[in-house]
mmCIF file of C-alpha atoms in Angstrom:
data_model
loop_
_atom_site.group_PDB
_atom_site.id
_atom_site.type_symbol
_atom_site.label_atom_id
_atom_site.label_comp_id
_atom_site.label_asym_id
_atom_site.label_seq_id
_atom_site.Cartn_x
_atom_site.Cartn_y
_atom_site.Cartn_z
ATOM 1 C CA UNK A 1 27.949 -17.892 -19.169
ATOM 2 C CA UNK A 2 26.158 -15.357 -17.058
ATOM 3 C CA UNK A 3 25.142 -15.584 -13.666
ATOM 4 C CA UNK A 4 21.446 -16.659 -13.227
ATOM 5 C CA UNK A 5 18.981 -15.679 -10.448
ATOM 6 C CA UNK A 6 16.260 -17.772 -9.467
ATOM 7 C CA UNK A 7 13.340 -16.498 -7.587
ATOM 8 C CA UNK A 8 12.954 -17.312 -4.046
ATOM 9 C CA UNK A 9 9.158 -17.920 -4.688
ATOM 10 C CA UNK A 10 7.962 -20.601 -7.039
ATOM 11 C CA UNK A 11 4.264 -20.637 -8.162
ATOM 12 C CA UNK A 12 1.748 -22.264 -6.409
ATOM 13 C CA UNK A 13 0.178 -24.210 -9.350
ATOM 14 C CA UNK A 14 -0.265 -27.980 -10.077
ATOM 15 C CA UNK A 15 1.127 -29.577 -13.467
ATOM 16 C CA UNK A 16 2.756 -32.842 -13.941
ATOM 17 C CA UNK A 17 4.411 -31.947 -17.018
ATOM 18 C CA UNK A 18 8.196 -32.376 -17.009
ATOM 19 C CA UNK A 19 10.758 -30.352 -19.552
ATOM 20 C CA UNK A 20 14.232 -29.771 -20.267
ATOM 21 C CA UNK A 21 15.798 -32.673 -19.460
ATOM 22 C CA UNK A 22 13.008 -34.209 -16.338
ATOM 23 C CA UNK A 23 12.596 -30.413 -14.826
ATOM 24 C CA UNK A 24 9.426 -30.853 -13.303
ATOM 25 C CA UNK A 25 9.111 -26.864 -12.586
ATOM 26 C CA UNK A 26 8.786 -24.973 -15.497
ATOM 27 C CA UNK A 27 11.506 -22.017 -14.863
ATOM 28 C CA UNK A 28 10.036 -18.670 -16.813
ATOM 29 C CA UNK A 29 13.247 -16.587 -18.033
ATOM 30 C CA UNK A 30 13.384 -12.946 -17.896
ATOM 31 C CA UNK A 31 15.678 -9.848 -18.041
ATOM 32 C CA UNK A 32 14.379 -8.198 -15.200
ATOM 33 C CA UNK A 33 15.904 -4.898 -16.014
ATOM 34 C CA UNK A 34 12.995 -3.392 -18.196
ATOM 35 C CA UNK A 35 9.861 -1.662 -16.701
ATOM 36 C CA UNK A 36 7.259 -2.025 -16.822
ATOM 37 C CA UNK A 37 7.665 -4.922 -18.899
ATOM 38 C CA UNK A 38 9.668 -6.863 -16.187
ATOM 39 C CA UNK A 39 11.856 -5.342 -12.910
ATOM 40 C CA UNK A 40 13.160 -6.077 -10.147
ATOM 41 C CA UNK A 41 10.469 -4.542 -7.193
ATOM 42 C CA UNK A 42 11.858 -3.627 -3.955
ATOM 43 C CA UNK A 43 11.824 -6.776 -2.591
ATOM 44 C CA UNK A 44 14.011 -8.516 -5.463
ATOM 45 C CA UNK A 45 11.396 -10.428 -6.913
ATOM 46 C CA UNK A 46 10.113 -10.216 -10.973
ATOM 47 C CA UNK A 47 7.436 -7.657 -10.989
ATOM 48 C CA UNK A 48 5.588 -6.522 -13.975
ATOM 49 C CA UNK A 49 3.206 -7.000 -17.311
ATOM 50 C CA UNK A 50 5.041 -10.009 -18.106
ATOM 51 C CA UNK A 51 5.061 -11.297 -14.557
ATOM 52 C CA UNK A 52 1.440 -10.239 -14.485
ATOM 53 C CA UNK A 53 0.817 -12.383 -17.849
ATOM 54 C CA UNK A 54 3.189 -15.260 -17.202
ATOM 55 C CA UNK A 55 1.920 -16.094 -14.009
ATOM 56 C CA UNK A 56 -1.504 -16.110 -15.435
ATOM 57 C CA UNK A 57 -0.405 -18.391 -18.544
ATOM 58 C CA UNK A 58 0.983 -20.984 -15.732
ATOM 59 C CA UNK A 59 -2.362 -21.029 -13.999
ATOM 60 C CA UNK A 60 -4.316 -21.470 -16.965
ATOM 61 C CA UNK A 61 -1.937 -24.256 -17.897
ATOM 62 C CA UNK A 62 -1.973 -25.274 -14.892
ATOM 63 C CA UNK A 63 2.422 -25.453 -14.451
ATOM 64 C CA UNK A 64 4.340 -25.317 -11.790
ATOM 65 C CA UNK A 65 6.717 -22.032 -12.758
ATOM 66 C CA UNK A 66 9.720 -20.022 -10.850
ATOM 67 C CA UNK A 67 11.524 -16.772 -12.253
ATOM 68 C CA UNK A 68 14.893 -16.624 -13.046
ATOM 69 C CA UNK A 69 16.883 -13.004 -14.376
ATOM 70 C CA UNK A 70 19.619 -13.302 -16.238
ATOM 71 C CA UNK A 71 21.200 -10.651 -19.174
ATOM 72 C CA UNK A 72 19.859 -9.763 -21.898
ATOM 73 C CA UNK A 73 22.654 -10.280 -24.016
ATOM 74 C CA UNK A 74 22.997 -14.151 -23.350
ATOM 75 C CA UNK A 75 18.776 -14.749 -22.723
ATOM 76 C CA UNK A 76 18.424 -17.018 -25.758
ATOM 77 C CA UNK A 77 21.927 -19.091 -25.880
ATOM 78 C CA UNK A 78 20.602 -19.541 -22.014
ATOM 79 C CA UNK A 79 17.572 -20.816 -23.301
ATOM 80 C CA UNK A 80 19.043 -23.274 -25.825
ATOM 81 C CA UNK A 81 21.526 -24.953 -22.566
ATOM 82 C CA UNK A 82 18.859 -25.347 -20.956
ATOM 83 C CA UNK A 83 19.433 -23.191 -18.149
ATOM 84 C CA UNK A 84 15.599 -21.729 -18.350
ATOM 85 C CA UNK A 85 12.254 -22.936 -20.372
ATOM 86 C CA UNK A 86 10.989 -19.963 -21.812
ATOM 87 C CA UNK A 87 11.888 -16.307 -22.208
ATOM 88 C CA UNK A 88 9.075 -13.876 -21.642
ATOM 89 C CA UNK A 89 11.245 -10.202 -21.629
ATOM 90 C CA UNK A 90 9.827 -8.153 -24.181
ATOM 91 C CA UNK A 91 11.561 -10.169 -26.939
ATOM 92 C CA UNK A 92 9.593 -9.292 -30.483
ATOM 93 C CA UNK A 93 8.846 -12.248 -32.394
ATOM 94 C CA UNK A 94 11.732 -11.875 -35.520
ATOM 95 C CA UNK A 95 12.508 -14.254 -38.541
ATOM 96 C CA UNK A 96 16.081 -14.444 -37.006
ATOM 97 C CA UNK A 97 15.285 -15.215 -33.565
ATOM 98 C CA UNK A 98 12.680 -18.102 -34.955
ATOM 99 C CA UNK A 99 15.859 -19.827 -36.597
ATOM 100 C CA UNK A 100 17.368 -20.175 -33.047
ATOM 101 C CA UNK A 101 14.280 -20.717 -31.204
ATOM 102 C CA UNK A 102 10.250 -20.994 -31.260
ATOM 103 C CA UNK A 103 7.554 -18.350 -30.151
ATOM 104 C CA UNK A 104 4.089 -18.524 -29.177
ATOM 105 C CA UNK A 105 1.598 -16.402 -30.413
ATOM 106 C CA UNK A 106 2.090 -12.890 -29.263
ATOM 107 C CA UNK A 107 0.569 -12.020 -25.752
ATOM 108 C CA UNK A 108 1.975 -8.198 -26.665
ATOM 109 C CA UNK A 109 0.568 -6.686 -30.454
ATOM 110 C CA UNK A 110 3.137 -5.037 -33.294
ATOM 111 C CA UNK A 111 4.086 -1.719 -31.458
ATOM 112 C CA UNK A 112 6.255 0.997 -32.068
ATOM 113 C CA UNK A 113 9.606 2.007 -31.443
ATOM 114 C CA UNK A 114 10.899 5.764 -30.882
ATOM 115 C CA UNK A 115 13.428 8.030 -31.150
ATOM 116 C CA UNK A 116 14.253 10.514 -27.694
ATOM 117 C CA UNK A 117 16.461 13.299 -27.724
ATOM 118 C CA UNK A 118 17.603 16.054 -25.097
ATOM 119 C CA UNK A 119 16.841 18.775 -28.108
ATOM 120 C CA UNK A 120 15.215 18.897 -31.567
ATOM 121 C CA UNK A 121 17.188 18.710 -34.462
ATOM 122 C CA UNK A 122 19.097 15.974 -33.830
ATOM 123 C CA UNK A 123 20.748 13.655 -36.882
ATOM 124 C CA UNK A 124 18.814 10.482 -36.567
ATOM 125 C CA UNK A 125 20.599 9.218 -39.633
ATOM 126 C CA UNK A 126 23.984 10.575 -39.446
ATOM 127 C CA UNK A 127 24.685 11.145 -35.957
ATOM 128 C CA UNK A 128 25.162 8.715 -32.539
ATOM 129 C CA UNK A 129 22.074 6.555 -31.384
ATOM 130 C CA UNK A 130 22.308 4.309 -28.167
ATOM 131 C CA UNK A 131 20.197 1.079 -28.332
ATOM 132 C CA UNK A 132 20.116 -1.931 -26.003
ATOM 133 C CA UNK A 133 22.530 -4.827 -28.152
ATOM 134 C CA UNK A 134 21.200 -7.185 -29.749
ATOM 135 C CA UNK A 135 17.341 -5.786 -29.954
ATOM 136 C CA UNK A 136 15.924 -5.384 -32.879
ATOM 137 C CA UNK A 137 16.081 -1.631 -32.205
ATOM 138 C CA UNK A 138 20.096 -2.238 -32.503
ATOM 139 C CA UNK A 139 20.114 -3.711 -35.712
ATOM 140 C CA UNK A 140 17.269 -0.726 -37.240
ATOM 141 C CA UNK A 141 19.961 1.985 -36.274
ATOM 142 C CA UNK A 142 22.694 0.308 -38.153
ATOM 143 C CA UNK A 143 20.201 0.500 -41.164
ATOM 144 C CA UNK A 144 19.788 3.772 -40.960
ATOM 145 C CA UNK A 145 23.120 4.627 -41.190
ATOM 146 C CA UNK A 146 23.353 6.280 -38.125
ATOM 147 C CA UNK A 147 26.577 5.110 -35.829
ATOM 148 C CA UNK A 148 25.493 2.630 -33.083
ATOM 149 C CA UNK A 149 26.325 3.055 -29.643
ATOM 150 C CA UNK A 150 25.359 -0.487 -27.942
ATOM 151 C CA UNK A 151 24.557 -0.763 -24.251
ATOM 152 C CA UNK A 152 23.732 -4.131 -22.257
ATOM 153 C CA UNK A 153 21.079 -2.360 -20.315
ATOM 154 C CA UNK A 154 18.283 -0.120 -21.236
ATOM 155 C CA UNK A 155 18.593 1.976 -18.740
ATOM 156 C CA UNK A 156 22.253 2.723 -19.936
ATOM 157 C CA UNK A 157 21.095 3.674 -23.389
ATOM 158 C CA UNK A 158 19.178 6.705 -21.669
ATOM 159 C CA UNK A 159 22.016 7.743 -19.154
ATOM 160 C CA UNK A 160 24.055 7.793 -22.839
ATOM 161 C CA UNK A 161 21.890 10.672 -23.899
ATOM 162 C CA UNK A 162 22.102 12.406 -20.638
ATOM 163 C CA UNK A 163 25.252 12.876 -20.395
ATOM 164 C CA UNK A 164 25.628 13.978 -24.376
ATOM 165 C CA UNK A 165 27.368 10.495 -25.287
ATOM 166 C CA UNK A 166 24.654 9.684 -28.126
ATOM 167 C CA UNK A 167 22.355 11.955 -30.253
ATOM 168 C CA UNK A 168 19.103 10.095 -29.121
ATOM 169 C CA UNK A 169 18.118 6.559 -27.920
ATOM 170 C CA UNK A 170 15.921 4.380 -30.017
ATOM 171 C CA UNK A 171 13.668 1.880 -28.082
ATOM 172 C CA UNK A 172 10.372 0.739 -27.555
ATOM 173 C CA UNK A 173 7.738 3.554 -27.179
ATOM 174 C CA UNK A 174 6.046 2.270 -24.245
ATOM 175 C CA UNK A 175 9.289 1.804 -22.241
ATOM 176 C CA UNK A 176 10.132 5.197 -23.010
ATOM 177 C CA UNK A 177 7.137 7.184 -22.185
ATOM 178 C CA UNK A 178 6.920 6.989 -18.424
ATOM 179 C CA UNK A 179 11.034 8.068 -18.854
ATOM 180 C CA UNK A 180 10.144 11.134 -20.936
ATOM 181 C CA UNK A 181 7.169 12.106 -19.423
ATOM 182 C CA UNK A 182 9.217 11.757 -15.670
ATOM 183 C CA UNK A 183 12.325 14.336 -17.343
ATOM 184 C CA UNK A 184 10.503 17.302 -16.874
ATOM 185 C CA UNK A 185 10.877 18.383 -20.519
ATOM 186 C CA UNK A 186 14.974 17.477 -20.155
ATOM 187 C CA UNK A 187 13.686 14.320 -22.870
ATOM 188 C CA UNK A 188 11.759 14.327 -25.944
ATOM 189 C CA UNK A 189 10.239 12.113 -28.697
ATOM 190 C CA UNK A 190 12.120 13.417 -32.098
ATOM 191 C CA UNK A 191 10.970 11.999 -35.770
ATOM 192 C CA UNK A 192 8.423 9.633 -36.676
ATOM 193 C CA UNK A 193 7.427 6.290 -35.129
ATOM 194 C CA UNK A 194 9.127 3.138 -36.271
ATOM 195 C CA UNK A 195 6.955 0.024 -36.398
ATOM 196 C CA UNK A 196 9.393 -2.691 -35.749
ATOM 197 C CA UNK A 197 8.829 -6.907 -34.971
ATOM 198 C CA UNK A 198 5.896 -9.095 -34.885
ATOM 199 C CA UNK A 199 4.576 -8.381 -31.398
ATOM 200 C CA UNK A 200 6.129 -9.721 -28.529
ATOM 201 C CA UNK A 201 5.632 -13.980 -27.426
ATOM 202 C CA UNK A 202 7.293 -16.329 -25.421
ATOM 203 C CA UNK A 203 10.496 -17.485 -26.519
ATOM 204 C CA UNK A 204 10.331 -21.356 -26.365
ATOM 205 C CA UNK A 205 13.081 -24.096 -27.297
ATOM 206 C CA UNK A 206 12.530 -25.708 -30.440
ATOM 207 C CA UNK A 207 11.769 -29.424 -29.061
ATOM 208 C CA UNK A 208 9.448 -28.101 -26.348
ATOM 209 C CA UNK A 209 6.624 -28.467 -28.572
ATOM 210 C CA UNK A 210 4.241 -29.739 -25.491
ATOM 211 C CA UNK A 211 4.804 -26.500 -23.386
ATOM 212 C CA UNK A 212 4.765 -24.398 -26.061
ATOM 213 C CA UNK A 213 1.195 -25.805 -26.785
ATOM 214 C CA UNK A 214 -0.013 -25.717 -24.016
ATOM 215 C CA UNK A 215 0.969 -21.643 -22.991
ATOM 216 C CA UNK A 216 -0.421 -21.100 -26.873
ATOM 217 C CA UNK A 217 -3.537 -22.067 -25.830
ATOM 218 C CA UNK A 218 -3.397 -19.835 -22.659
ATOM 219 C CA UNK A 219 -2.372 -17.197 -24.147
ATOM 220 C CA UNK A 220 -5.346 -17.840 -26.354
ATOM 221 C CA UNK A 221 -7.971 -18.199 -23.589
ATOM 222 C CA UNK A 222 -6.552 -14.903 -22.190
ATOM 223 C CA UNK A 223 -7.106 -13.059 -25.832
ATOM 224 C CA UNK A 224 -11.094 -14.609 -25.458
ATOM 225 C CA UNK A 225 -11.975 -13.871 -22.174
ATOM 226 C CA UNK A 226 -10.439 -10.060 -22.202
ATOM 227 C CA UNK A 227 -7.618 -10.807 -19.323
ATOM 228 C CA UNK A 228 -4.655 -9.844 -21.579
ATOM 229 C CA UNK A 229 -6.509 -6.758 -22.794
ATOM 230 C CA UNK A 230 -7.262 -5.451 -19.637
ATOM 231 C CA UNK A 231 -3.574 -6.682 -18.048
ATOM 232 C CA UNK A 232 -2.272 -4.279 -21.042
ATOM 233 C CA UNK A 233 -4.759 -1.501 -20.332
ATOM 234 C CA UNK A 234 -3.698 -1.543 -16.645
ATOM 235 C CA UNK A 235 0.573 -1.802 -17.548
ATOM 236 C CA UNK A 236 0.417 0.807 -20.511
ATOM 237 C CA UNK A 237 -2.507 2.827 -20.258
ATOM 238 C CA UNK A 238 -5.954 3.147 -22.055
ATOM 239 C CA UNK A 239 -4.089 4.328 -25.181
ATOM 240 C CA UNK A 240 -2.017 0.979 -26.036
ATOM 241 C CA UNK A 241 -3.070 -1.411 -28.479
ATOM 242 C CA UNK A 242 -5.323 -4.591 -27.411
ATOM 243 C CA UNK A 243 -6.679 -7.469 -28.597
#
């Protein structure tokens, strides 16, 4: 089992609520390894959109909540042991994952994933393309035909391309815009947008039904009252989709 992390701050909010077997602090799971999503800021603590939304969901639910990081590769069987309450890493809401586990409603809308290069021209079909395992990105490149080159990390997947180990990386968009537009022309989008997942929600055990209610309905005041519009604006620009 992976190492876990827990936050040295827990949230200042209020909620009697107990889960997972008595926890009275509902402990928010995240990879912490994909900006702006969720990272690690320079002080080791969970920074980000999602940090941004899920402390907001707690408040409005009113939940006590900690962070804890842990690999993506193990986030969900993590999840299931009990070793977290909820993911909230930029996991798109799939029919496979919803066998395993429950979502809320999305607190991210459908977006797309992209293709970057170092050239044009590449083979997006027939050639090498690094993804992040076990994303849904992963399992559209073995689709395609193309030959998969996995990586734990996200930030491997574009070192890959770098240093001419895979043709292009397929991810989502919005993590790889700041990337591309930071490469001073040495990375570029190639093809078309891929629209991939049904937005991005909380990942939630299955018998949690109670939290998962109640961060539903935060999630839903947030949609109302504009907060998780203007949380996106601010994390992704004017141009991202919204509520």
């Amino acid at each position: 089992m992976k190492k876990l992390i827990l936050s040295t701050t827990a949230l200042a909010f209020v909620g009697g609520m107990a889960f997972a077997a008595g926890h009275s602090v509902v402990r928010m799971g995240t990879e912490g390894a994909y900006p702006p999503y969720n990272y690690l800021n320079d002080d080791g603590e969970v920074d980000g959109f999602e940090r941004e939304v899920g402390d907001e969901m707690c408040a409005r639910a009113e939940l006590t909540c900690e962070w804890v990081t842990t690999d993506w590769d193990g986030i969900i069987p993590n999840l299931v042991s009990g070793n977290y309450d909820t993911i909230i890493a930029g996991m798109s809401i799939t029919d496979e994952r919803d066998e395993v586990i429950d979502f809320t409603q999305d607190y991210y809308p459908p977006t797309a994933s992209a293709y970057v290069a170092a050239s044009d021209g590449v083979d997006l079909t027939g050639g090498v393309v690094a993804a992040q395992a076990t994303t849904i990105q992963a399992g559209h490149v073995v689709d395609t035909g193309a030959t998969l080159l996995e990586f734990a990390t996200p930030e491997e997947t574009i070192a890959a391309v770098r240093a001419g180990e895979a043709d292009a990386v397929f991810a989502d968009k919005d993590f790889l815009v700041p990337i591309v537009d930071a490469s001073g022309g040495e990375l570029m989008f190639v093809g078309d947008d891929v629209p991939l997942g049904g937005g991005i929600g909380m990942g939630i055990r299955e018998s949690d039904t109670e939290l998962r209610t109640k961060m539903d309905a935060a999630i839903t005041t947030m949609k109302e009252d504009g907060t998780l519009n203007a949380m996106l604006i601010k994390w992704f620009g004017e141009d991202t989709a919204t509520y």
